[in-house]
Coordinates of C-alpha atoms in Angstrom, one line a residue:
M1 CA -0.1 0.0 0.0
L2 CA 1.2 3.3 -0.9
T3 CA 0.3 6.8 1.0
L4 CA 0.2 10.3 -0.3
T5 CA -0.2 13.3 1.5
L6 CA -1.1 16.5 -0.1
F7 CA -0.2 19.5 2.3
R8 CA -1.5 23.0 1.1
H9 CA 0.8 25.8 2.4
A10 CA -0.3 27.8 5.4
K11 CA -1.8 31.2 5.1
S12 CA 0.5 33.8 3.7
S13 CA 0.8 37.6 3.9
W14 CA -0.5 39.9 1.4
E15 CA 0.8 42.8 3.3
L16 CA 4.1 43.3 1.2
T17 CA 2.6 44.5 -1.9
A18 CA 5.9 44.9 -3.5
V19 CA 6.9 41.2 -3.1
E20 CA 6.2 38.8 -6.0
D21 CA 3.8 35.9 -5.2
F22 CA 6.6 33.3 -5.2
D23 CA 8.3 35.3 -2.4
R24 CA 5.3 36.0 -0.2
P25 CA 6.1 34.8 3.3
L26 CA 3.6 33.1 6.0
N27 CA 1.6 35.3 8.0
A28 CA 1.2 35.0 11.9
R29 CA -1.8 32.6 11.4
G30 CA 0.2 30.6 9.0
M31 CA 3.1 30.4 11.2
A32 CA 0.8 29.0 14.1
A33 CA -1.1 26.6 11.8
A34 CA 1.7 24.8 10.3
P35 CA 3.1 22.9 13.2
V36 CA -0.4 22.2 14.4
M37 CA -0.9 20.1 11.2
G38 CA 2.6 18.9 11.5
S39 CA 1.5 17.6 15.0
F40 CA -1.6 16.1 13.7
L41 CA 0.4 14.2 11.0
K42 CA 2.9 12.7 13.7
K43 CA -0.2 11.8 16.0
Q44 CA -1.7 9.9 13.2
G45 CA 1.7 8.1 12.5
L46 CA 2.0 9.9 9.0
K47 CA 5.4 10.7 8.6
P48 CA 6.6 10.6 4.8
D49 CA 9.7 8.9 3.4
L50 CA 9.9 11.8 1.0
V51 CA 8.6 15.2 0.6
L52 CA 8.4 17.2 -2.7
C53 CA 8.0 20.8 -1.9
S54 CA 7.5 23.7 -4.2
T55 CA 10.4 26.2 -4.0
S56 CA 8.1 29.1 -3.0
V57 CA 8.9 30.9 0.3
R58 CA 5.4 30.1 1.8
T59 CA 5.7 26.3 1.0
R60 CA 9.2 26.0 2.4
Q61 CA 8.3 27.7 5.5
T62 CA 5.2 25.6 5.9
L63 CA 7.3 22.4 5.5
E64 CA 10.0 23.8 8.1
L65 CA 7.2 24.4 10.7
A66 CA 5.4 21.4 10.2
S67 CA 8.4 19.0 10.2
G68 CA 9.9 20.5 13.2
D69 CA 8.5 17.6 15.4
W70 CA 9.6 14.7 13.0
D71 CA 12.7 12.9 14.0
P72 CA 14.6 12.5 11.9
E73 CA 13.2 14.8 9.1
P74 CA 12.1 13.0 6.1
R75 CA 14.3 13.3 2.7
T76 CA 13.1 16.4 1.1
K77 CA 13.3 17.6 -2.6
F78 CA 12.5 21.3 -3.5
E79 CA 11.2 21.4 -7.0
G80 CA 10.3 24.4 -8.9
A81 CA 8.0 22.7 -11.1
L82 CA 5.5 22.2 -8.1
Y83 CA 5.2 26.1 -7.9
L84 CA 1.5 26.4 -8.8
A85 CA 1.5 23.1 -10.7
E86 CA -1.5 21.6 -12.5
P87 CA -2.9 18.4 -11.3
F88 CA -1.7 16.7 -14.4
N89 CA 1.9 17.8 -13.7
M90 CA 1.7 16.3 -10.2
L91 CA 0.5 13.2 -11.4
E92 CA 3.3 12.5 -13.9
R93 CA 5.8 13.7 -10.9
V94 CA 4.1 11.3 -8.5
R95 CA 4.5 8.4 -11.1
K96 CA 8.2 9.0 -11.2
T97 CA 8.5 8.2 -7.4
P98 CA 10.7 5.5 -6.6
G99 CA 9.3 2.1 -5.4
T100 CA 11.3 2.3 -2.1
V101 CA 9.1 5.4 -1.2
K102 CA 6.0 4.1 0.5
H103 CA 4.7 7.6 1.9
L104 CA 5.1 10.6 -0.4
M105 CA 4.1 14.1 0.7
I106 CA 3.6 17.0 -1.7
V107 CA 3.6 20.4 -0.1
G108 CA 2.1 22.8 -2.7
H109 CA -0.3 25.3 -3.9
N110 CA -4.2 25.7 -5.0
P111 CA -6.0 25.4 -7.0
G112 CA -3.9 22.6 -8.4
L113 CA -3.5 20.7 -5.2
Q114 CA -7.3 20.4 -4.4
I115 CA -8.3 19.4 -8.0
F116 CA -5.7 16.7 -7.9
A117 CA -6.7 15.6 -4.5
I118 CA -10.4 15.2 -5.7
E119 CA -9.4 13.5 -9.2
L120 CA -7.7 10.9 -7.2
I121 CA -10.5 10.1 -4.7
G122 CA -12.2 6.7 -5.6
E123 CA -13.6 6.2 -2.2
G124 CA -13.8 7.5 1.5
D125 CA -16.1 9.3 3.7
P126 CA -18.6 11.2 1.6
E127 CA -18.7 14.0 4.2
L128 CA -15.1 14.6 4.1
I129 CA -15.1 14.3 0.1
T130 CA -17.8 17.1 -0.1
A131 CA -15.8 19.3 2.3
L132 CA -12.8 18.8 0.2
S133 CA -14.6 19.5 -3.0
Q134 CA -15.8 22.6 -1.6
K135 CA -12.8 24.1 -0.1
L136 CA -9.0 22.9 0.7
P137 CA -8.1 26.0 2.9
T138 CA -4.5 26.8 3.7
A139 CA -2.7 24.3 5.7
G140 CA -5.1 21.9 4.9
V141 CA -4.0 18.3 4.7
V142 CA -5.2 15.5 2.5
V143 CA -4.1 11.8 3.1
L144 CA -4.9 9.0 0.5
T145 CA -4.0 5.6 0.3
F146 CA -3.7 3.2 -3.0
E147 CA -3.8 -0.5 -3.2
S148 CA -0.8 -0.6 -5.3
K149 CA 3.0 -1.3 -5.3
S150 CA 4.0 1.1 -7.8
W151 CA 3.6 4.7 -8.0
K152 CA 3.4 4.3 -11.8
D153 CA 0.0 2.9 -11.4
I154 CA -1.6 5.9 -9.3
G155 CA -4.5 7.6 -11.3
P156 CA -7.7 9.2 -11.1
R157 CA -10.3 7.6 -8.7
K158 CA -7.8 4.9 -7.4
G159 CA -7.3 6.5 -4.1
R160 CA -9.0 5.9 -0.8
L161 CA -9.4 9.3 1.2
V162 CA -8.1 8.6 4.7
H163 CA -7.8 12.1 6.1
F164 CA -9.0 15.6 5.3
A165 CA -8.0 17.9 8.2
T166 CA -7.6 21.6 8.4
P167 CA -6.4 23.9 11.4
K168 CA -10.2 24.9 11.9
M169 CA -11.3 21.1 12.1
L170 CA -8.7 20.3 14.4
S171 CA -9.3 23.4 16.8
A172 CA -13.2 22.7 16.6
A173 CA -12.4 18.8 17.7
A174 CA -10.1 20.0 20.5
A175 CA -12.7 22.4 21.8
E176 CA -15.6 19.5 22.0

C-alpha cells in the first residue's frame, strides 16, 4: 500500500505589496497553523519517506514549521515545477517516485492541489469528500492510500481518502 499526503501551504501574507507571489512569506496565522498540522500528522503516524516541496517561500516555511516535530526529518526535494503546478503535472511527478518510497508528501498550492486530490479519490467518507470538494483551505492536509505497489499505477479514482484535516477542523475537535 502507498500513502500520498497533499499539504497546502499555510496562510501567507498579502501585506508586502511589492513582493512577488513566489516570495510571499507566511503571516502569523500561517506560522501558528503549520506546526499544528505537523503535529496532527505525527499523531496519526503519518511521517513521509519523501517530501516534494514547491520552491516558493510560503511552502518552504510551511514544511519547516510542520516538520519540526519529526525525528529524523524526511528526505526532501524542493522542486520549482511544483510552484502552482497543474494536477496533470503533479500526477506525472508522483508516477516518477521510486518504489522504495511508501509515503510521499507534496507541499504545494491551490487550485492544483485540491483538484488533484479530488481527481484521485475513488472512495472515502462522503462528508469529507464533499468538504474537500468545496474547499482545501490553507494548511489543509489530504491523506490518500492506494492499493498499489508502484507509484506508476496511481491515477484518477484509485485512491482512498483516509484523512482530510484543516486547522479549523482540529481546533473545533479540540474544543469538543
